[in-house]
C-alpha positions as a printed NumPy array, in Angstrom:
array([[  59.906, -187.059, -108.16 ],
       [  58.992, -183.293, -107.75 ],
       [  61.934, -181.388, -106.772],
       [  62.335, -178.705, -104.15 ],
       [  61.63 , -175.044, -105.547],
       [  64.677, -173.006, -105.956],
       [  65.072, -169.371, -105.821],
       [  64.662, -166.493, -103.366],
       [  62.366, -166.865, -100.41 ],
       [  61.453, -169.637,  -98.248],
       [  58.082, -170.476,  -99.774],
       [  58.726, -174.16 ,  -99.641],
       [  59.804, -174.117,  -96.083],
       [  56.772, -172.324,  -95.178],
       [  54.58 , -174.849,  -96.966],
       [  56.23 , -177.658,  -95.126],
       [  55.789, -175.657,  -91.807],
       [  52.198, -175.176,  -92.553],
       [  51.633, -178.802,  -93.495],
       [  53.437, -179.954,  -90.127],
       [  51.111, -178.078,  -87.959],
       [  47.952, -178.339,  -89.819],
       [  47.99 , -182.085,  -89.999],
       [  49.339, -182.664,  -86.464],
       [  47.297, -180.106,  -84.62 ],
       [  44.117, -180.987,  -86.558],
       [  44.671, -184.773,  -85.731],
       [  45.788, -184.124,  -82.22 ],
       [  42.8  , -182.091,  -81.326],
       [  40.234, -184.801,  -82.054],
       [  42.371, -188.057,  -81.508],
       [  41.277, -188.209,  -77.808],
       [  37.65 , -188.207,  -78.823],
       [  38.237, -190.952,  -81.269],
       [  40.417, -192.887,  -78.935],
       [  37.746, -192.863,  -76.071],
       [  35.162, -193.894,  -78.735],
       [  37.052, -196.917,  -79.658],
       [  37.653, -197.974,  -76.064],
       [  41.147, -196.566,  -75.38 ],
       [  41.823, -195.318,  -71.789],
       [  42.856, -191.84 ,  -71.169],
       [  46.279, -193.304,  -69.989],
       [  46.619, -195.1  ,  -73.263],
       [  45.805, -191.825,  -75.25 ],
       [  48.421, -189.956,  -73.068],
       [  50.949, -192.719,  -73.656],
       [  50.579, -192.67 ,  -77.421],
       [  51.181, -188.943,  -77.341],
       [  54.417, -189.473,  -75.31 ],
       [  55.376, -192.347,  -77.77 ],
       [  54.933, -189.847,  -80.515],
       [  56.889, -187.244,  -78.664],
       [  59.926, -189.591,  -77.906],
       [  60.086, -190.722,  -81.417],
       [  60.277, -187.049,  -82.632],
       [  63.031, -186.366,  -80.156],
       [  65.14 , -189.415,  -81.033],
       [  64.917, -189.009,  -84.776],
       [  65.941, -185.435,  -84.633],
       [  69.071, -186.578,  -82.935],
       [  69.67 , -189.198,  -85.764],
       [  68.706, -186.796,  -88.551],
       [  72.387, -185.827,  -89.536],
       [  73.108, -189.52 ,  -90.191],
       [  69.776, -189.98 ,  -92.05 ],
       [  70.603, -187.14 ,  -94.266],
       [  73.897, -188.878,  -95.472],
       [  71.784, -191.543,  -96.986],
       [  68.689, -189.639,  -98.414],
       [  68.601, -185.858,  -99.479],
       [  66.439, -183.871,  -96.938],
       [  64.271, -182.435,  -99.739],
       [  63.399, -185.779, -101.129],
       [  62.842, -187.353,  -97.525],
       [  60.485, -184.447,  -96.926],
       [  58.179, -185.494,  -99.678],
       [  58.244, -189.092,  -98.499],
       [  57.56 , -187.971,  -95.022],
       [  54.405, -186.086,  -96.07 ],
       [  53.059, -189.127,  -97.721],
       [  54.081, -191.535,  -94.907],
       [  52.583, -189.252,  -92.146],
       [  49.321, -188.752,  -93.887],
       [  48.978, -192.477,  -94.574],
       [  49.601, -193.092,  -90.792],
       [  46.684, -190.747,  -90.014],
       [  44.577, -192.226,  -92.83 ],
       [  44.702, -195.82 ,  -91.658],
       [  44.268, -194.998,  -87.971],
       [  40.352, -195.108,  -88.056],
       [  40.433, -198.854,  -88.959],
       [  42.819, -199.625,  -86.06 ],
       [  41.911, -201.433,  -82.861],
       [  44.967, -203.203,  -81.834],
       [  47.099, -201.582,  -79.25 ],
       [  50.459, -202.444,  -80.894],
       [  49.327, -201.077,  -84.303],
       [  48.426, -197.712,  -82.483],
       [  51.942, -197.79 ,  -81.029],
       [  53.536, -198.389,  -84.316],
       [  51.454, -195.612,  -86.11 ],
       [  52.093, -193.076,  -83.333],
       [  55.862, -193.822,  -83.629],
       [  55.729, -193.325,  -87.374],
       [  53.827, -190.056,  -86.802],
       [  56.449, -188.9  ,  -84.266],
       [  59.226, -189.769,  -86.623],
       [  57.617, -188.04 ,  -89.474],
       [  56.931, -184.958,  -87.518],
       [  60.349, -184.789,  -85.987],
       [  62.234, -185.25 ,  -89.286],
       [  59.815, -182.886,  -91.13 ],
       [  60.67 , -180.154,  -88.572],
       [  64.297, -180.767,  -89.369],
       [  64.024, -180.684,  -93.043],
       [  61.926, -177.541,  -92.973],
       [  64.518, -175.856,  -90.657],
       [  67.157, -177.051,  -92.879],
       [  65.423, -175.42 ,  -95.96 ],
       [  65.305, -172.064,  -94.105],
       [  69.089, -172.35 ,  -93.133],
       [  69.762, -173.129,  -96.735],
       [  67.875, -169.985,  -97.872],
       [  69.639, -167.736,  -95.187],
       [  72.999, -168.903,  -96.288],
       [  72.17 , -167.645,  -99.827],
       [  70.659, -164.255,  -98.507],
       [  71.976, -163.247,  -94.972],
       [  70.243, -159.988,  -95.183],
       [  66.817, -161.486,  -95.048],
       [  67.435, -163.754,  -91.896],
       [  64.793, -162.362,  -89.802],
       [  62.239, -162.244,  -92.586],
       [  62.957, -165.78 ,  -93.557],
       [  62.477, -167.048,  -89.859],
       [  59.381, -164.943,  -89.423],
       [  57.749, -166.368,  -92.542],
       [  58.683, -169.83 ,  -91.599],
       [  57.209, -169.4  ,  -88.195],
       [  54.089, -167.788,  -89.511],
       [  53.605, -171.094,  -91.566],
       [  53.872, -173.046,  -88.213],
       [  51.212, -170.735,  -86.566],
       [  48.984, -170.644,  -89.631],
       [  48.968, -174.402,  -89.697],
       [  48.293, -174.619,  -85.939],
       [  45.373, -172.241,  -86.422],
       [  43.774, -173.809,  -89.552],
       [  44.224, -177.42 ,  -88.652],
       [  42.005, -177.826,  -85.712],
       [  39.436, -175.437,  -87.14 ],
       [  39.205, -177.253,  -90.644],
       [  39.409, -180.692,  -88.861],
       [  36.523, -179.659,  -86.69 ],
       [  34.422, -178.374,  -89.612],
       [  35.028, -181.538,  -91.591],
       [  34.437, -183.827,  -88.326],
       [  31.   , -182.019,  -87.642],
       [  30.146, -182.875,  -91.167],
       [  31.39 , -186.35 ,  -91.544],
       [  32.372, -187.561,  -88.123],
       [  35.84 , -187.94 ,  -86.487],
       [  36.874, -191.258,  -88.216],
       [  36.001, -189.86 ,  -91.786],
       [  37.655, -186.69 ,  -91.063],
       [  40.918, -188.592,  -90.314],
       [  40.667, -190.127,  -93.729],
       [  39.719, -187.023,  -95.597],
       [  42.155, -184.489,  -94.06 ],
       [  45.398, -186.454,  -94.871],
       [  44.311, -187.107,  -98.495],
       [  43.434, -183.496,  -99.157],
       [  46.648, -182.2  ,  -97.378],
       [  48.889, -184.466,  -99.701],
       [  46.948, -183.235, -102.65 ],
       [  47.382, -179.515, -101.661],
       [  51.141, -180.02 , -100.512],
       [  52.076, -181.577, -104.072],
       [  49.88 , -179.106, -105.921],
       [  51.522, -176.198, -104.113],
       [  54.998, -177.724, -104.753],
       [  54.171, -177.851, -108.507],
       [  52.996, -174.2  , -108.466],
       [  56.137, -173.13 , -106.445],
       [  58.306, -174.863, -108.946],
       [  56.587, -173.135, -111.924],
       [  56.547, -169.732, -110.268],
       [  60.283, -170.013, -109.532],
       [  61.034, -171.103, -112.96 ],
       [  59.497, -167.92 , -114.327]])
């Protein structure tokens, strides 16, 4: 499996932060339209969002125990794949219980990804305490950049292909970008 880049800076944490908000905000912006289109009520759409949030809260509380069994860096890579897969299969779903399961999975992935990315920043801060403010600023910039770019790109793709196709395209592309950037960061840090 691809390792987490080592060395100065928190480029990897910023990549994870960008991924988190790009996928989540891009998806969340257009899911209500999709949900209404497949017959979900506004109450059901709101409930699914709530389920995702509750799953994220609960898994954050359990993250310390989870990290005892699996390294947070490796877990992060698995979360990227799992979260993208959940969004990718969503356009084919019509059963309420499958929507619930997928939103729980997305909430778990988002919640744990936030913990793994924050842990990466904390790890970098412990190596270089002089750059604490800069490390946090760069990390949060990744979150904001993802929140800005996600809905914009998702909207452009949805306009060209439709919302269901966008939910299939964006996760696939994001996984490719994530792992390509990871390889690039590993090579750059090796130099």
